[in-house]
Amino acid sequence: MHVKTMEGLVGARTNMNLLNTPMRVFKEARRKGDLATMERAMGYVGEFADKAEEYKAEADKGMEEDAKEAKEKAKELCEEAIQTRREEREKLEARIEENGSLSASVDTIDLSEEGKVLSDDRIELDHTGLDESKADTVKTPVTYTKTGQALPIEPSVSISVSV
């Protein structure tokens, strides 16, 4: 936080707290009907209020300076990030040129052990043929009992509906 901001905030708060005493004196003098004391107390209230406004203006200036500094710092950080990205890109381009254009166009795949097993199974399926693999998977429909035994469904069951 900028020094002007801190000074302005502290000064404004202090003067606003100092306003309480003359206001209390003003209210007591009003209750008693003492006009001279009321006028004197309101003079002090006006002075403290004016000082509080001056400190508020100083705090506002300090906050503006803080905002300017923050913008400049953000701009510097952005420029640094852009510069590092440029350097990284140049290094990458130089490394690609060193390795040659042929290696840059070749892709490689690393398979885990699980992937190799799945790939081998897939190759075997391709060699057996699609019709043979379908024939193995097609089975006759069955019904399971409460005990878990499989019973074949009888195809001779016929249902007729008349309307």
PDB file of C-alpha atoms in Angstrom:
ATOM      1  CA  MET A   1       0.000   0.000   0.000  1.00  0.00           C
ATOM      2  CA  HIS A   2       1.293   3.448  -0.895  1.00  0.00           C
ATOM      3  CA  VAL A   3       2.394   5.825   1.910  1.00  0.00           C
ATOM      4  CA  LYS A   4      -0.080   8.504   0.838  1.00  0.00           C
ATOM      5  CA  THR A   5      -2.915   5.992   0.984  1.00  0.00           C
ATOM      6  CA  MET A   6      -1.995   4.891   4.497  1.00  0.00           C
ATOM      7  CA  GLU A   7      -1.565   8.445   5.741  1.00  0.00           C
ATOM      8  CA  GLY A   8      -4.861   9.534   4.182  1.00  0.00           C
ATOM      9  CA  LEU A   9      -6.848   6.648   5.642  1.00  0.00           C
ATOM     10  CA  VAL A  10      -5.379   7.047   9.126  1.00  0.00           C
ATOM     11  CA  GLY A  11      -5.818  10.846   9.105  1.00  0.00           C
ATOM     12  CA  ALA A  12      -9.424  10.657   7.908  1.00  0.00           C
ATOM     13  CA  ARG A  13     -10.348   8.059  10.530  1.00  0.00           C
ATOM     14  CA  THR A  14      -8.652  10.021  13.310  1.00  0.00           C
ATOM     15  CA  ASN A  15     -10.456  13.242  12.402  1.00  0.00           C
ATOM     16  CA  MET A  16     -13.795  11.460  12.148  1.00  0.00           C
ATOM     17  CA  ASN A  17     -13.229  10.017  15.645  1.00  0.00           C
ATOM     18  CA  LEU A  18     -12.258  13.479  16.924  1.00  0.00           C
ATOM     19  CA  LEU A  19     -15.610  14.789  15.642  1.00  0.00           C
ATOM     20  CA  ASN A  20     -17.427  12.817  18.326  1.00  0.00           C
ATOM     21  CA  THR A  21     -16.283  15.005  21.228  1.00  0.00           C
ATOM     22  CA  PRO A  22     -17.410  18.383  19.851  1.00  0.00           C
ATOM     23  CA  MET A  23     -20.683  16.805  18.686  1.00  0.00           C
ATOM     24  CA  ARG A  24     -21.337  15.532  22.191  1.00  0.00           C
ATOM     25  CA  VAL A  25     -20.582  19.021  23.576  1.00  0.00           C
ATOM     26  CA  PHE A  26     -22.920  20.536  20.945  1.00  0.00           C
ATOM     27  CA  LYS A  27     -25.786  18.222  21.908  1.00  0.00           C
ATOM     28  CA  GLU A  28     -25.315  18.957  25.614  1.00  0.00           C
ATOM     29  CA  ALA A  29     -25.197  22.721  24.968  1.00  0.00           C
ATOM     30  CA  ARG A  30     -28.344  22.474  22.810  1.00  0.00           C
ATOM     31  CA  ARG A  31     -30.140  20.679  25.626  1.00  0.00           C
ATOM     32  CA  LYS A  32     -29.102  23.477  28.039  1.00  0.00           C
ATOM     33  CA  GLY A  33     -29.813  26.215  25.501  1.00  0.00           C
ATOM     34  CA  ASP A  34     -26.237  27.629  25.501  1.00  0.00           C
ATOM     35  CA  LEU A  35     -25.827  29.191  22.028  1.00  0.00           C
ATOM     36  CA  ALA A  36     -22.207  30.307  22.463  1.00  0.00           C
ATOM     37  CA  THR A  37     -21.029  26.818  23.359  1.00  0.00           C
ATOM     38  CA  MET A  38     -23.080  25.382  20.483  1.00  0.00           C
ATOM     39  CA  GLU A  39     -21.409  27.738  17.972  1.00  0.00           C
ATOM     40  CA  ARG A  40     -17.928  27.015  19.308  1.00  0.00           C
ATOM     41  CA  ALA A  41     -18.535  23.229  19.214  1.00  0.00           C
ATOM     42  CA  MET A  42     -19.841  23.433  15.623  1.00  0.00           C
ATOM     43  CA  GLY A  43     -16.676  25.357  14.671  1.00  0.00           C
ATOM     44  CA  TYR A  44     -14.566  22.447  15.916  1.00  0.00           C
ATOM     45  CA  VAL A  45     -16.838  19.979  14.122  1.00  0.00           C
ATOM     46  CA  GLY A  46     -16.356  21.906  10.867  1.00  0.00           C
ATOM     47  CA  GLU A  47     -12.562  21.987  11.298  1.00  0.00           C
ATOM     48  CA  PHE A  48     -12.334  18.249  11.930  1.00  0.00           C
ATOM     49  CA  ALA A  49     -14.660  17.509   9.011  1.00  0.00           C
ATOM     50  CA  ASP A  50     -12.553  19.674   6.688  1.00  0.00           C
ATOM     51  CA  LYS A  51      -9.359  17.910   7.778  1.00  0.00           C
ATOM     52  CA  ALA A  52     -11.033  14.536   7.249  1.00  0.00           C
ATOM     53  CA  GLU A  53     -11.954  15.592   3.684  1.00  0.00           C
ATOM     54  CA  GLU A  54      -8.354  16.680   3.020  1.00  0.00           C
ATOM     55  CA  TYR A  55      -7.038  13.314   4.223  1.00  0.00           C
ATOM     56  CA  LYS A  56      -9.645  11.531   2.105  1.00  0.00           C
ATOM     57  CA  ALA A  57      -8.411  13.390  -0.979  1.00  0.00           C
ATOM     58  CA  GLU A  58      -4.833  12.373  -0.099  1.00  0.00           C
ATOM     59  CA  ALA A  59      -5.911   8.738   0.262  1.00  0.00           C
ATOM     60  CA  ASP A  60      -7.601   8.921  -3.154  1.00  0.00           C
ATOM     61  CA  LYS A  61      -4.390  10.223  -4.738  1.00  0.00           C
ATOM     62  CA  GLY A  62      -2.417   7.438  -3.075  1.00  0.00           C
ATOM     63  CA  MET A  63      -4.851   4.818  -4.368  1.00  0.00           C
ATOM     64  CA  GLU A  64      -4.532   6.214  -7.897  1.00  0.00           C
ATOM     65  CA  GLU A  65      -0.748   5.907  -7.648  1.00  0.00           C
ATOM     66  CA  ASP A  66      -1.148   2.331  -6.350  1.00  0.00           C
ATOM     67  CA  ALA A  67      -3.330   1.491  -9.337  1.00  0.00           C
ATOM     68  CA  LYS A  68      -0.779   2.965 -11.759  1.00  0.00           C
ATOM     69  CA  GLU A  69       2.037   0.972 -10.165  1.00  0.00           C
ATOM     70  CA  ALA A  70      -0.034  -2.219 -10.304  1.00  0.00           C
ATOM     71  CA  LYS A  71      -0.771  -1.676 -14.006  1.00  0.00           C
ATOM     72  CA  GLU A  72       2.902  -1.095 -14.754  1.00  0.00           C
ATOM     73  CA  LYS A  73       3.902  -4.203 -12.831  1.00  0.00           C
ATOM     74  CA  ALA A  74       1.291  -6.321 -14.636  1.00  0.00           C
ATOM     75  CA  LYS A  75       2.506  -4.972 -17.977  1.00  0.00           C
ATOM     76  CA  GLU A  76       6.111  -5.865 -17.093  1.00  0.00           C
ATOM     77  CA  LEU A  77       5.091  -9.385 -16.073  1.00  0.00           C
ATOM     78  CA  CYS A  78       3.192  -9.823 -19.323  1.00  0.00           C
ATOM     79  CA  GLU A  79       6.172  -8.655 -21.363  1.00  0.00           C
ATOM     80  CA  GLU A  80       8.459 -11.050 -19.463  1.00  0.00           C
ATOM     81  CA  ALA A  81       6.074 -13.944 -20.135  1.00  0.00           C
ATOM     82  CA  ILE A  82       5.970 -13.078 -23.842  1.00  0.00           C
ATOM     83  CA  GLN A  83       9.762 -12.932 -23.972  1.00  0.00           C
ATOM     84  CA  THR A  84      10.156 -16.335 -22.281  1.00  0.00           C
ATOM     85  CA  ARG A  85       7.623 -17.883 -24.689  1.00  0.00           C
ATOM     86  CA  ARG A  86       9.587 -16.488 -27.641  1.00  0.00           C
ATOM     87  CA  GLU A  87      12.832 -17.920 -26.280  1.00  0.00           C
ATOM     88  CA  GLU A  88      11.220 -21.328 -25.691  1.00  0.00           C
ATOM     89  CA  ARG A  89       9.803 -21.354 -29.223  1.00  0.00           C
ATOM     90  CA  GLU A  90      13.190 -20.435 -30.702  1.00  0.00           C
ATOM     91  CA  LYS A  91      14.885 -23.219 -28.714  1.00  0.00           C
ATOM     92  CA  LEU A  92      12.287 -25.711 -29.884  1.00  0.00           C
ATOM     93  CA  GLU A  93      12.669 -24.654 -33.505  1.00  0.00           C
ATOM     94  CA  ALA A  94      16.458 -24.943 -33.230  1.00  0.00           C
ATOM     95  CA  ARG A  95      16.166 -28.425 -31.711  1.00  0.00           C
ATOM     96  CA  ILE A  96      13.808 -29.509 -34.486  1.00  0.00           C
ATOM     97  CA  GLU A  97      16.263 -28.234 -37.095  1.00  0.00           C
ATOM     98  CA  GLU A  98      19.125 -30.112 -35.372  1.00  0.00           C
ATOM     99  CA  ASN A  99      17.236 -33.397 -35.386  1.00  0.00           C
ATOM    100  CA  GLY A 100      16.329 -33.018 -39.029  1.00  0.00           C
ATOM    101  CA  SER A 101      13.012 -32.861 -40.772  1.00  0.00           C
ATOM    102  CA  LEU A 102      12.696 -36.676 -41.120  1.00  0.00           C
ATOM    103  CA  SER A 103      12.598 -37.363 -37.387  1.00  0.00           C
ATOM    104  CA  ALA A 104      10.146 -34.555 -36.881  1.00  0.00           C
ATOM    105  CA  SER A 105       7.607 -36.227 -39.187  1.00  0.00           C
ATOM    106  CA  VAL A 106       7.793 -39.701 -37.578  1.00  0.00           C
ATOM    107  CA  ASP A 107       5.403 -40.557 -34.750  1.00  0.00           C
ATOM    108  CA  THR A 108       6.049 -43.282 -32.228  1.00  0.00           C
ATOM    109  CA  ILE A 109       3.685 -45.143 -29.933  1.00  0.00           C
ATOM    110  CA  ASP A 110       4.598 -46.713 -26.608  1.00  0.00           C
ATOM    111  CA  LEU A 111       2.165 -49.398 -25.454  1.00  0.00           C
ATOM    112  CA  SER A 112       1.865 -50.656 -21.912  1.00  0.00           C
ATOM    113  CA  GLU A 113       1.743 -54.375 -21.213  1.00  0.00           C
ATOM    114  CA  GLU A 114      -2.057 -54.240 -20.963  1.00  0.00           C
ATOM    115  CA  GLY A 115      -2.255 -52.418 -24.264  1.00  0.00           C
ATOM    116  CA  LYS A 116      -0.013 -54.984 -25.938  1.00  0.00           C
ATOM    117  CA  VAL A 117      -2.271 -57.831 -24.729  1.00  0.00           C
ATOM    118  CA  LEU A 118      -5.391 -56.062 -25.979  1.00  0.00           C
ATOM    119  CA  SER A 119      -3.717 -55.302 -29.296  1.00  0.00           C
ATOM    120  CA  ASP A 120      -2.654 -58.958 -29.747  1.00  0.00           C
ATOM    121  CA  ASP A 121      -6.200 -60.143 -28.992  1.00  0.00           C
ATOM    122  CA  ARG A 122      -7.568 -57.728 -31.561  1.00  0.00           C
ATOM    123  CA  ILE A 123      -5.109 -58.948 -34.210  1.00  0.00           C
ATOM    124  CA  GLU A 124      -6.134 -62.552 -33.541  1.00  0.00           C
ATOM    125  CA  LEU A 125      -9.803 -61.606 -33.997  1.00  0.00           C
ATOM    126  CA  ASP A 126      -8.987 -59.987 -37.316  1.00  0.00           C
ATOM    127  CA  HIS A 127      -7.243 -63.162 -38.568  1.00  0.00           C
ATOM    128  CA  THR A 128     -10.069 -65.540 -37.575  1.00  0.00           C
ATOM    129  CA  GLY A 129     -12.590 -63.644 -39.595  1.00  0.00           C
ATOM    130  CA  LEU A 130     -15.676 -61.746 -38.649  1.00  0.00           C
ATOM    131  CA  ASP A 131     -18.198 -64.512 -39.459  1.00  0.00           C
ATOM    132  CA  GLU A 132     -16.405 -67.098 -37.337  1.00  0.00           C
ATOM    133  CA  SER A 133     -16.271 -64.808 -34.303  1.00  0.00           C
ATOM    134  CA  LYS A 134     -19.985 -64.052 -34.640  1.00  0.00           C
ATOM    135  CA  ALA A 135     -20.794 -67.740 -34.837  1.00  0.00           C
ATOM    136  CA  ASP A 136     -19.010 -68.310 -31.537  1.00  0.00           C
ATOM    137  CA  THR A 137     -20.934 -65.554 -29.779  1.00  0.00           C
ATOM    138  CA  VAL A 138     -24.446 -66.556 -30.961  1.00  0.00           C
ATOM    139  CA  LYS A 139     -25.966 -68.947 -28.443  1.00  0.00           C
ATOM    140  CA  THR A 140     -29.390 -70.404 -27.852  1.00  0.00           C
ATOM    141  CA  PRO A 141     -31.568 -68.496 -25.384  1.00  0.00           C
ATOM    142  CA  VAL A 142     -31.809 -69.943 -21.879  1.00  0.00           C
ATOM    143  CA  THR A 143     -33.817 -69.330 -18.731  1.00  0.00           C
ATOM    144  CA  TYR A 144     -32.248 -69.433 -15.273  1.00  0.00           C
ATOM    145  CA  THR A 145     -34.014 -70.958 -12.265  1.00  0.00           C
ATOM    146  CA  LYS A 146     -33.839 -69.724  -8.660  1.00  0.00           C
ATOM    147  CA  THR A 147     -31.005 -72.145  -7.996  1.00  0.00           C
ATOM    148  CA  GLY A 148     -28.980 -70.841 -10.961  1.00  0.00           C
ATOM    149  CA  GLN A 149     -29.451 -73.721 -13.358  1.00  0.00           C
ATOM    150  CA  ALA A 150     -29.785 -72.897 -17.040  1.00  0.00           C
ATOM    151  CA  LEU A 151     -32.819 -74.356 -18.800  1.00  0.00           C
ATOM    152  CA  PRO A 152     -33.204 -74.112 -22.569  1.00  0.00           C
ATOM    153  CA  ILE A 153     -36.295 -72.333 -23.816  1.00  0.00           C
ATOM    154  CA  GLU A 154     -38.658 -74.551 -25.735  1.00  0.00           C
ATOM    155  CA  PRO A 155     -39.220 -73.217 -29.229  1.00  0.00           C
ATOM    156  CA  SER A 156     -42.530 -75.076 -29.590  1.00  0.00           C
ATOM    157  CA  VAL A 157     -44.451 -72.628 -27.431  1.00  0.00           C
ATOM    158  CA  SER A 158     -46.982 -70.671 -29.493  1.00  0.00           C
ATOM    159  CA  ILE A 159     -49.189 -67.817 -28.446  1.00  0.00           C
ATOM    160  CA  SER A 160     -52.289 -66.761 -30.295  1.00  0.00           C
ATOM    161  CA  VAL A 161     -54.172 -63.561 -29.681  1.00  0.00           C
ATOM    162  CA  SER A 162     -57.561 -62.805 -31.123  1.00  0.00           C
ATOM    163  CA  VAL A 163     -59.365 -59.529 -31.025  1.00  0.00           C
TER     164      VAL A 163
END
